[in-house]
CSV table of C-alpha atoms in Angstrom, one decimal:
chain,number,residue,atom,x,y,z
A,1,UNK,CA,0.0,0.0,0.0
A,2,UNK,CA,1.2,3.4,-1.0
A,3,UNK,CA,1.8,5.8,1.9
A,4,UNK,CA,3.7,8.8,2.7
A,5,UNK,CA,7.5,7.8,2.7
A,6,UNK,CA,7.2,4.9,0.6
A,7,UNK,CA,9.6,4.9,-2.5
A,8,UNK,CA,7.8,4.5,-5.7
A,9,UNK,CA,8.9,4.7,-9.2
A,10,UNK,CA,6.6,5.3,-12.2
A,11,UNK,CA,4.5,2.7,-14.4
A,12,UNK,CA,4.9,5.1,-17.6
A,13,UNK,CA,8.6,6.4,-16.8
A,14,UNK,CA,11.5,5.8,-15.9
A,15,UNK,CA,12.9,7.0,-12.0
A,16,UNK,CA,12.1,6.3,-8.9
A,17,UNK,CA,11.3,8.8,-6.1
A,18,UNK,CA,9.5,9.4,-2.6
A,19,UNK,CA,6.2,10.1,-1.8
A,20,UNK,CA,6.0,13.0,0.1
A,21,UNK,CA,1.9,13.5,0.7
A,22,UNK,CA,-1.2,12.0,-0.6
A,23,UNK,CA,-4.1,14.4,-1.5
A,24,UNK,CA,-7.3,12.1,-2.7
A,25,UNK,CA,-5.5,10.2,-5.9
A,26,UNK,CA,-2.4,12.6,-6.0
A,27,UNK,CA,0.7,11.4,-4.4
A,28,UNK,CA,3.2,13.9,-5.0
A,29,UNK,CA,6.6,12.0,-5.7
A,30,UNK,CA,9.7,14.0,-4.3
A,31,UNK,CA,12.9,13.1,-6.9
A,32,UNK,CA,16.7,13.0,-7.0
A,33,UNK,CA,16.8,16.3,-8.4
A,34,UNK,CA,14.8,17.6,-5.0
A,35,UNK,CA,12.1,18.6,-7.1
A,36,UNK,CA,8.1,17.1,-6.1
A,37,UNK,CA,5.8,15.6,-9.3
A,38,UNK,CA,2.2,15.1,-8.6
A,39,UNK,CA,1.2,12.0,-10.1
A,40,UNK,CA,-1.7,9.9,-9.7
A,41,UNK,CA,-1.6,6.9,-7.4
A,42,UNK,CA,-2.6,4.4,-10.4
A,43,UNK,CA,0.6,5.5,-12.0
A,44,UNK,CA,3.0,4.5,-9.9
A,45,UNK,CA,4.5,1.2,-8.1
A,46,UNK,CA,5.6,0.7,-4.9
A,47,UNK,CA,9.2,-0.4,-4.9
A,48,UNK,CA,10.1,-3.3,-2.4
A,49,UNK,CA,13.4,-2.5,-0.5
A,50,UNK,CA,16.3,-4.9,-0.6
A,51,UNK,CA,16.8,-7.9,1.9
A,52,UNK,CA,19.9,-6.5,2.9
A,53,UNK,CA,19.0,-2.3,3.0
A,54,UNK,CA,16.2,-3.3,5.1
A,55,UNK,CA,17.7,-2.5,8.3
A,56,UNK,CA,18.1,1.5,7.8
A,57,UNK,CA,16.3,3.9,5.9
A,58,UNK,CA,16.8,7.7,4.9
A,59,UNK,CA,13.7,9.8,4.3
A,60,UNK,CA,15.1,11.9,1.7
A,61,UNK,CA,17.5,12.1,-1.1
A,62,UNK,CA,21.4,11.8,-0.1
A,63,UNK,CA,24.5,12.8,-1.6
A,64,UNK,CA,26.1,10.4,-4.1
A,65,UNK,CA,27.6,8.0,-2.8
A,66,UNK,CA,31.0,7.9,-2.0
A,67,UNK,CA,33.7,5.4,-3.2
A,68,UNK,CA,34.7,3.6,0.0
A,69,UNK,CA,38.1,5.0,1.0
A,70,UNK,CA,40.8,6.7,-0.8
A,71,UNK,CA,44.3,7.7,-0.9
A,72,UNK,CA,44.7,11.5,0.0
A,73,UNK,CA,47.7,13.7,0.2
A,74,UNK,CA,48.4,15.3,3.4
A,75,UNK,CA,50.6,18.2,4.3
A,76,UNK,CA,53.3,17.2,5.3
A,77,UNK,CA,53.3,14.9,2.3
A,78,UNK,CA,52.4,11.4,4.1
A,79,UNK,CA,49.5,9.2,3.3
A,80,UNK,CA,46.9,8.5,4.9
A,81,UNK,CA,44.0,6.3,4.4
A,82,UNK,CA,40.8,8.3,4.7
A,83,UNK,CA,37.5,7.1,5.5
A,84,UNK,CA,34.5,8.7,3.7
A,85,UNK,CA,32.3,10.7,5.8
A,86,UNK,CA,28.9,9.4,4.8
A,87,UNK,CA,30.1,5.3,3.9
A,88,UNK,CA,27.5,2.9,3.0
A,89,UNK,CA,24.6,4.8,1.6
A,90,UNK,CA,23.0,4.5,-1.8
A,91,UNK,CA,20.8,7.4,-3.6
A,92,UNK,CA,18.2,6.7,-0.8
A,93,UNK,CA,20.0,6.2,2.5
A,94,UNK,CA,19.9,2.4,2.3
A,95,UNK,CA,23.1,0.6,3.9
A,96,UNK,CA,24.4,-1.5,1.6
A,97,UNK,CA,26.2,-5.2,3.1
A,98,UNK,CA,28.8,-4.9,0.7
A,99,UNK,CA,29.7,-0.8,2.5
A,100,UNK,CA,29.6,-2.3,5.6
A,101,UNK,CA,32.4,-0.3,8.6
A,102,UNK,CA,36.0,-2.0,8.7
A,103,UNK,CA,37.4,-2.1,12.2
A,104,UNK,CA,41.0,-0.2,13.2
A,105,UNK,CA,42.1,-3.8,15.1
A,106,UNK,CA,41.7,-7.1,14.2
A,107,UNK,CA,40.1,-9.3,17.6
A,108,UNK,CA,42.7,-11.2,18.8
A,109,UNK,CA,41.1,-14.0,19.2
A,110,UNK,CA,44.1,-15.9,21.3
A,111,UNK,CA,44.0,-13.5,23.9
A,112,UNK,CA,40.6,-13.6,24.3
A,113,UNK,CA,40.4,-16.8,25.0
A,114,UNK,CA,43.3,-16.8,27.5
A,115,UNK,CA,41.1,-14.5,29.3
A,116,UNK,CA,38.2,-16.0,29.5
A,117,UNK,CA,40.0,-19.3,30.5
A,118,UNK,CA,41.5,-17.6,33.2
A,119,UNK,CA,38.0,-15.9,34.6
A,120,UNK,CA,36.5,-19.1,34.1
A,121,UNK,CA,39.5,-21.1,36.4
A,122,UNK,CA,38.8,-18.6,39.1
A,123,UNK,CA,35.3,-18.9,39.3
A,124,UNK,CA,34.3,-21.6,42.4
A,125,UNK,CA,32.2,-24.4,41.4
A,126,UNK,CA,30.9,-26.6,44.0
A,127,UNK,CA,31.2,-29.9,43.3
A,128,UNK,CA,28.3,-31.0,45.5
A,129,UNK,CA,24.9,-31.8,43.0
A,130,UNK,CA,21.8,-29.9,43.5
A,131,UNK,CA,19.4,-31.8,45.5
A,132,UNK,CA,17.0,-33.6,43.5
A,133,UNK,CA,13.3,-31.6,43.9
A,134,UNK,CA,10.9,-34.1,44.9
A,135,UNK,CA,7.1,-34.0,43.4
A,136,UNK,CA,4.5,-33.2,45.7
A,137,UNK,CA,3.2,-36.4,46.0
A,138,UNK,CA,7.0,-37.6,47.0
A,139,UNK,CA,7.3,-35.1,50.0
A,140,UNK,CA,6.2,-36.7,53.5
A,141,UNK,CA,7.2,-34.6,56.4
A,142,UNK,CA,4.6,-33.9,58.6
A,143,UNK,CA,4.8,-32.0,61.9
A,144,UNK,CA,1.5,-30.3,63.7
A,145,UNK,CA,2.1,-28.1,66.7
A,146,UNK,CA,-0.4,-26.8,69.4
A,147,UNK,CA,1.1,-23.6,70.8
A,148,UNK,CA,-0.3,-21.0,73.4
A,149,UNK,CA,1.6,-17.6,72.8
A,150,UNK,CA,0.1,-14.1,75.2
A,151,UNK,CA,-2.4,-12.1,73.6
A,152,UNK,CA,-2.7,-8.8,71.7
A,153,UNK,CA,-2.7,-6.5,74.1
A,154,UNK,CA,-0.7,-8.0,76.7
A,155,UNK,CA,3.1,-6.7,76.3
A,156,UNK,CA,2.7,-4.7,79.4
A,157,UNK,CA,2.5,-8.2,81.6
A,158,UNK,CA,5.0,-11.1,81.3
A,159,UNK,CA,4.1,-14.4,79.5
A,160,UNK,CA,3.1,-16.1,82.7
A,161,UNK,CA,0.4,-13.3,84.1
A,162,UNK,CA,-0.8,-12.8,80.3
A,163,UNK,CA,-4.2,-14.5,78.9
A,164,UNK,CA,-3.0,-16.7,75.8
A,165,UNK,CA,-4.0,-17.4,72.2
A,166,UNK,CA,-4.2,-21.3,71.2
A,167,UNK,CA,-2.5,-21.8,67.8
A,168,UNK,CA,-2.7,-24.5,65.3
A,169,UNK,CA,0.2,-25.3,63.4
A,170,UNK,CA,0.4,-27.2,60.5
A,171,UNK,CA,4.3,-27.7,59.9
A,172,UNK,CA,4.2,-30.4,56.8
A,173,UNK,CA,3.1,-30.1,53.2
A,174,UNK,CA,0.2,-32.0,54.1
A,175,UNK,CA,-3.5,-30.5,54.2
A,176,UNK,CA,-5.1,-31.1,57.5
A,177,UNK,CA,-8.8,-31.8,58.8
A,178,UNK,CA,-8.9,-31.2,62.9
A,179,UNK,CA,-11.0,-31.3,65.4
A,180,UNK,CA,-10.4,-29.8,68.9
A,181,UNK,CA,-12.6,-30.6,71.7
A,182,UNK,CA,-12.4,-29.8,75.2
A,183,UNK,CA,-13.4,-33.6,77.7
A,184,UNK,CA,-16.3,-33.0,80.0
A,185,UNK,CA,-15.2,-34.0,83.3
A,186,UNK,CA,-17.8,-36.7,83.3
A,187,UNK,CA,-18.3,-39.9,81.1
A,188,UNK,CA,-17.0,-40.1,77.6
A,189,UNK,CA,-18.0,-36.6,76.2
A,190,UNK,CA,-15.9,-34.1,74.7
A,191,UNK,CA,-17.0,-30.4,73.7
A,192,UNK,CA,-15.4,-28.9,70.0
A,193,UNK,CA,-13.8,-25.6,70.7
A,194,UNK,CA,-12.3,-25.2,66.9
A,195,UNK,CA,-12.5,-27.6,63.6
A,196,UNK,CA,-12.1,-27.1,60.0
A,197,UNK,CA,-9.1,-27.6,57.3
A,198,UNK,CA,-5.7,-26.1,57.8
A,199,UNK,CA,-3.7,-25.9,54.7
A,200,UNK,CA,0.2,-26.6,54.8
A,201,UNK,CA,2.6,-24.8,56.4
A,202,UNK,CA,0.0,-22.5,57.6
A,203,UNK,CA,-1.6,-21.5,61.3
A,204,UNK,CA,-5.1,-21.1,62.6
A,205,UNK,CA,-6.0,-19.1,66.0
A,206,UNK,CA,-8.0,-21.5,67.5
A,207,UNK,CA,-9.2,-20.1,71.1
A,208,UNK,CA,-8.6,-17.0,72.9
A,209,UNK,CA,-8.3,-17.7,76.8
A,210,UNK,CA,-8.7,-15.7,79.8
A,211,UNK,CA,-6.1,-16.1,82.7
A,212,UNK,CA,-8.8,-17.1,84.6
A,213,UNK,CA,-9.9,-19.8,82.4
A,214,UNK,CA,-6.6,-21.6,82.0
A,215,UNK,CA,-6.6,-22.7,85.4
A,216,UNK,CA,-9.5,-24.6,84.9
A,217,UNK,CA,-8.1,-26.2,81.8
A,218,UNK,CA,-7.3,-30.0,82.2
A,219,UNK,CA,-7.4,-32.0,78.6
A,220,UNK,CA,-8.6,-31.8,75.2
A,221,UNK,CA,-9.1,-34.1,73.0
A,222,UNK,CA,-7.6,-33.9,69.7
A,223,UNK,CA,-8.0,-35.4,66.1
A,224,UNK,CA,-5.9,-35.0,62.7
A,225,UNK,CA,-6.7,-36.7,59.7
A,226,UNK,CA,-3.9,-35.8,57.1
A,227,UNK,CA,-4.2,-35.6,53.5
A,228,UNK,CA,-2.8,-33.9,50.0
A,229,UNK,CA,-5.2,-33.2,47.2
A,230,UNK,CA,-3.2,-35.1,45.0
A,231,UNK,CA,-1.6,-38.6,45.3
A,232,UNK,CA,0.3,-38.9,48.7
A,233,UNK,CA,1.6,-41.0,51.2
A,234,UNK,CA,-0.8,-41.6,53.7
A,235,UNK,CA,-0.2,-40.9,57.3
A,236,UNK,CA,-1.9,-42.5,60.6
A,237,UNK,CA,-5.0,-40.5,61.6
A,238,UNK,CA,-4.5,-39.4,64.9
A,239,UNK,CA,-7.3,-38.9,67.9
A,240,UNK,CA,-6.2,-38.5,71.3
A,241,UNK,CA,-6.2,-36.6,74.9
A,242,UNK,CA,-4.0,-33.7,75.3
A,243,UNK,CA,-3.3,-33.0,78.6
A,244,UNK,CA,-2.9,-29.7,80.0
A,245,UNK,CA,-1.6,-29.1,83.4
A,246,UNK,CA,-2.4,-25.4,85.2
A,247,UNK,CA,1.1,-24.8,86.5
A,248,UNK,CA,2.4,-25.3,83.1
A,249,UNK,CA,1.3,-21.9,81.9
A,250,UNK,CA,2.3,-20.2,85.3
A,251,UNK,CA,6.1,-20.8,84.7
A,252,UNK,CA,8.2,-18.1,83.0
A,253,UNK,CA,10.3,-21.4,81.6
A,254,UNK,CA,7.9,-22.5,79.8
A,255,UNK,CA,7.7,-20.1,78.1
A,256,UNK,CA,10.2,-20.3,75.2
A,257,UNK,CA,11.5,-19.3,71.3
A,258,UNK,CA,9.8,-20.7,68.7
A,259,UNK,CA,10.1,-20.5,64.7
A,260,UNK,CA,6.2,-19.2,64.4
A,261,UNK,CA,6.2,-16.1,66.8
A,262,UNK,CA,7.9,-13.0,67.8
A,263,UNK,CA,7.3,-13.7,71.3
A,264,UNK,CA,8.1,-16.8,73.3
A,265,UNK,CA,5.1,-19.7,73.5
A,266,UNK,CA,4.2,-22.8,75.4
A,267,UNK,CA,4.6,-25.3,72.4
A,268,UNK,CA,3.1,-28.8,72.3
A,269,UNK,CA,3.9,-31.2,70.0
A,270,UNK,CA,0.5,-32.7,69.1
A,271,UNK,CA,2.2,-35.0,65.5
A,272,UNK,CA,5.6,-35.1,64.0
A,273,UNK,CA,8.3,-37.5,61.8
A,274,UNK,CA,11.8,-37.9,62.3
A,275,UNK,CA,12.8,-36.5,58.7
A,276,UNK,CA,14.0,-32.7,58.9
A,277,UNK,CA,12.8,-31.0,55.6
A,278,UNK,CA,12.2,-33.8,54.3
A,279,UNK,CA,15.9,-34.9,54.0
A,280,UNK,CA,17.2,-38.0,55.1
A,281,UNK,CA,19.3,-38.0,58.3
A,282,UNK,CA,22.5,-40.5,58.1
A,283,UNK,CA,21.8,-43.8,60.3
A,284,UNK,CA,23.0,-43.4,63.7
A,285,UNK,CA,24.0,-46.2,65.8
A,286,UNK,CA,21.6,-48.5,67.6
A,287,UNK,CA,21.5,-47.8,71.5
A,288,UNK,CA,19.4,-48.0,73.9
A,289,UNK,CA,17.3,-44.3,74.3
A,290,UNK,CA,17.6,-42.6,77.6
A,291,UNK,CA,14.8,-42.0,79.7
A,292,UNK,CA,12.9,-39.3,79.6
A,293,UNK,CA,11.2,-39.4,82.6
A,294,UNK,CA,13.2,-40.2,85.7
A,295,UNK,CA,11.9,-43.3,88.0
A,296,UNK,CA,9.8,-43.1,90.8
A,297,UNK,CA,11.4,-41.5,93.8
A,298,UNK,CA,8.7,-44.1,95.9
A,299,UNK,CA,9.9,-48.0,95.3
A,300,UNK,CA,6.8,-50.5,95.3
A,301,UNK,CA,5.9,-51.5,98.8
A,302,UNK,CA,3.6,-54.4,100.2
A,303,UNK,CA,1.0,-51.9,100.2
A,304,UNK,CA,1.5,-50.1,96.8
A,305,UNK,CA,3.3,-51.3,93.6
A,306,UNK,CA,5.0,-49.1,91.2
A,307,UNK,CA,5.2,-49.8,87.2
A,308,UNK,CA,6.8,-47.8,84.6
A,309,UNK,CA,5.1,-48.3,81.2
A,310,UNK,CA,8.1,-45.8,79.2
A,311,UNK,CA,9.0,-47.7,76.3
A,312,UNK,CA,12.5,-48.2,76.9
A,313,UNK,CA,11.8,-49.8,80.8
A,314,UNK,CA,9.3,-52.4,79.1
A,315,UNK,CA,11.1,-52.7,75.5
A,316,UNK,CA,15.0,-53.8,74.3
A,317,UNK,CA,14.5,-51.3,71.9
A,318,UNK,CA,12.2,-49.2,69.6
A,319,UNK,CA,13.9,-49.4,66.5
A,320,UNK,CA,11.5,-49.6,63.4
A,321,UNK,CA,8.1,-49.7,66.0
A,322,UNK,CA,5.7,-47.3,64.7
A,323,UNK,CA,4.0,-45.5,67.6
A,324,UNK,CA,0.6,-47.6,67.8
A,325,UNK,CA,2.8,-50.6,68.5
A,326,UNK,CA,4.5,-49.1,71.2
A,327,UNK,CA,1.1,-47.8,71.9
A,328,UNK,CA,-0.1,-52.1,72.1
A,329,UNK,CA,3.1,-53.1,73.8
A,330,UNK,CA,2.9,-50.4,77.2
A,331,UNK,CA,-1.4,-51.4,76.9
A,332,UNK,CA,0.0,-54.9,77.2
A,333,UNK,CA,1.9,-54.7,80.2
A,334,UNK,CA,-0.2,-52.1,81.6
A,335,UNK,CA,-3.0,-55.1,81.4
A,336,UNK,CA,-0.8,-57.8,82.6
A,337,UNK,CA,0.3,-56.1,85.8
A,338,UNK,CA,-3.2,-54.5,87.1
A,339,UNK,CA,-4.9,-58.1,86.3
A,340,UNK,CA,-2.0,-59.7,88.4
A,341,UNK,CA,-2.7,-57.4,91.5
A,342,UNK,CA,-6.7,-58.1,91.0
A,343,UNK,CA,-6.2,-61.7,90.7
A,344,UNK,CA,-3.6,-61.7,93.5
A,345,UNK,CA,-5.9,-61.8,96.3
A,346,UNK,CA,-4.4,-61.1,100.2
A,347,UNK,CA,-1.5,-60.7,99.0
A,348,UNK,CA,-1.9,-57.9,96.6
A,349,UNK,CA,-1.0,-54.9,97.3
A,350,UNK,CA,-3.8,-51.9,98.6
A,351,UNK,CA,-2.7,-50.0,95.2
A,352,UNK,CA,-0.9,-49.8,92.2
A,353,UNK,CA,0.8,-47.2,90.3
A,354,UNK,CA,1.4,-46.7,86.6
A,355,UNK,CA,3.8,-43.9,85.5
A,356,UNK,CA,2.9,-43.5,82.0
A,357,UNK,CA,4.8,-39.9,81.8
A,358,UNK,CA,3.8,-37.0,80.4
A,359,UNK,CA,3.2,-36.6,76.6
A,360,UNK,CA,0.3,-36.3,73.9
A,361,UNK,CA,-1.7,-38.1,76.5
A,362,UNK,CA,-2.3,-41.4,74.4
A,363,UNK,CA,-1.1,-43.2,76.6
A,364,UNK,CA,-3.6,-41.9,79.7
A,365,UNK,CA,-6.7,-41.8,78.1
A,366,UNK,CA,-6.6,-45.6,76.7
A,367,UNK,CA,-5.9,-46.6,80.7
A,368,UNK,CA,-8.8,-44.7,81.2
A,369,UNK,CA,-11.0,-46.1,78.9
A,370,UNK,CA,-9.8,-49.6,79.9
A,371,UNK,CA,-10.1,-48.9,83.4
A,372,UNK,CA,-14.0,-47.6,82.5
A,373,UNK,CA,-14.9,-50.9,79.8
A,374,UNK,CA,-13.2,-53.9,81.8
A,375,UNK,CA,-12.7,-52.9,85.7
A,376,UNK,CA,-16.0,-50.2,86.4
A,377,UNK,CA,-15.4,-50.7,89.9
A,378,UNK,CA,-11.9,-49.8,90.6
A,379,UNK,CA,-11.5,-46.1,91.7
A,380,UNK,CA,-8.4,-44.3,90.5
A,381,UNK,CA,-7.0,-41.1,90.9
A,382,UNK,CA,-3.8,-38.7,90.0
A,383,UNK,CA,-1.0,-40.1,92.1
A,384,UNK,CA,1.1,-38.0,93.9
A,385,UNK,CA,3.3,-34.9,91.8
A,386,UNK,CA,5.9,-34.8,94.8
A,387,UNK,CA,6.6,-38.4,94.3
A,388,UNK,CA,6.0,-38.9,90.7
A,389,UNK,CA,5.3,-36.0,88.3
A,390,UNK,CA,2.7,-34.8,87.0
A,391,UNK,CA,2.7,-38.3,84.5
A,392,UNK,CA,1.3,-41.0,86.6
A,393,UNK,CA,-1.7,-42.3,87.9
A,394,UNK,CA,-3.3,-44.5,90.7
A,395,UNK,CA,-5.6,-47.4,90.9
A,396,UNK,CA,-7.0,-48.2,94.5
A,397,UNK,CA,-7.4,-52.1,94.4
A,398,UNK,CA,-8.8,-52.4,98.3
């Protein structure tokens, strides 16, 4: 299409030329001479512009062009090689390939490559291989926190004298359904406080409590049911008794950093694995664990017998147990010994104690619900905190 600028040359003549304007059907076509023809548009054809002079154009008409370089006389007689002052352009400012600029230096190409050899020898490269990314259905860490941290508000009071917002952490690239209940203090019953879906790596306020209230705090009951929206490796679902002593929210120790808050929390570790970003850790060797829990100051008497269900006083060892078989194995011998002081008639002792520590509170609430299906007329109780910690608990046989 014909157009201001466009260079045109004539269907009934020869030369070529520029269109300068367009009025209706009058271009008028600006020649070498400088002077401007009107013609009509139906006499005269677009000219296409060279592969090679495509790259710069010249509204205009330019001088002839020059020859490329020549030999000039200077004064003082020498000779020097002159480059044109306008190189490269034909009658209409087109570049021409074959006009093309020469360069005062060759590249040494040698010396470049000595140089960039060099820069490359003193660049570090660490030999250690990028960790593989795993897909999302590979990943399986999986770590779900319960923390209390002090309230909005409360920076004028320490952590121990402030009220306290309950958190739900989801730590793990897993999605999470929970349910958080508070147990009635009678029967079987537990109260929701908070339930919904957590996504990963992501925290939900779950309860905002009163100093007052969290004395009167004793467990809740908590269930996690794991998943991905893709494929995924499942994991257990969990549903157990938290259990939350008063005097551990009145301690200024307990109280401590944590990756989730500015301030310092009371953290509870409700579900975790042993992988650490999901990277494996090197084997370490097989030895007994250490306890966790120290053993009763109080030794088993004729009238009371003590038993310690940890895992590593009623276990050689725990390596490759999943934690509902450790769960079976402390239920077993929790089962053995309390039907051996029924069955044991006189000479049983009054009562028997079962130090079951202090944890996610598992352990506890299946005693409890034993103690409730199989032996309804035992009374138990707390046993003593001086003697044993706040992790153990009391059957009265007599």
């Amino acid at each position: 299409m014909i157009k201001a600028g466009s260079r045109v040359k004539f269907v009934s003549d020869t030369g070529v030329g520029i269109v300068r304007s367009i009025q209706g059907n009058i271009a008028y076509v600006e020649v070498e001479d400088g002077f401007e023809i009107p013609a009509l548009v139906s006499d005269i054809v677009e000219v296409e512009i060279e592969a090679e002079n495509a790259a710069i154009v010249k509204i205009g008409p330019s001088d002839p062009k020059p020859a490329a370089s020549r030999q000039t006389d200077t004064n003082d007689g020498s000779l020097k090689k002159q480059r044109a002052t306008v190189r490269g352009l034909n009658n209409y400012g087109r570049v021409s390939l074959a006009d093309d600029y020469e360069d005062d230096e060759p590249i040494d190409l040698s010396k470049f490559r000595r140089s960039f050899t060099a820069a490359v020898a003193e660049t570090e490269i660490d030999p250690t291989p990028a960790p593989t990314e795993k897909a999302p259905w590979e990943l399986t860490d999986y770590s779900v926190k319960l923390l209390f941290v002090p309230a909005e508000g409360s920076s004028d009071k320490a952590a121990e004298n402030a009220d306290l917002e309950a958190w739900l952490v989801n730590d793990s690239s897993y999605t999470l359904f929970y349910n958080i209940a508070r147990r009635e203090q009678r029967g079987d019953f537990v109260r929701t406080i908070d339930s919904g879906t957590l996504a990963a790596d992501s925290k939900q306020k779950i309860k905002l409590y009163r100093r007052a209230e969290l004395a009167e705090i004793s467990t809740l009951h908590i269930s996690l049911l794991p998943y991905k929206p893709t494929a995924f490796v499942p994991r257990a679902v969990e549903a157990f008794d938290l259990e939350l002593h008063p005097l551990k929210f009145v301690r200024a120790s307990a109280f401590i950093e944590n990756d989730y808050f500015d301030t310092p929390a009371v953290e509870f570790v409700l579900a975790s694995t042993n992988e650490a970003a999901n990277t494996p850790v090197p084997a370490a060797p097989k030895t007994k664990p250490q306890k966790t829990t120290p053993s009763p100051h109080k030794p088993s008497t004729k009238d009371e017998e003590v038993v310690d269900l940890h895992a590593e006083e009623i276990l050689d060892s725990t390596d490759g147990m999943a934690s509902g078989e450790i769960l079976k194995a402390q239920l077993a011998r929790f089962t053995v010994a309390l039907d051996g002081a029924v069955k044991g008639g006189a000479s049983a002792p009054k009562r028997i104690v079962f130090i079951h520590g202090v944890g996610k509170g598992k352990l506890r609430y299946e005693i409890e619900k034993e103690l409730r299906r199989n032996y309804p007329k035992l009374r138990y109780q707390d046993a003593s905190f001086a003697e044993y910690g706040y992790g153990a608990i009391m059957i009265f046989l007599k």
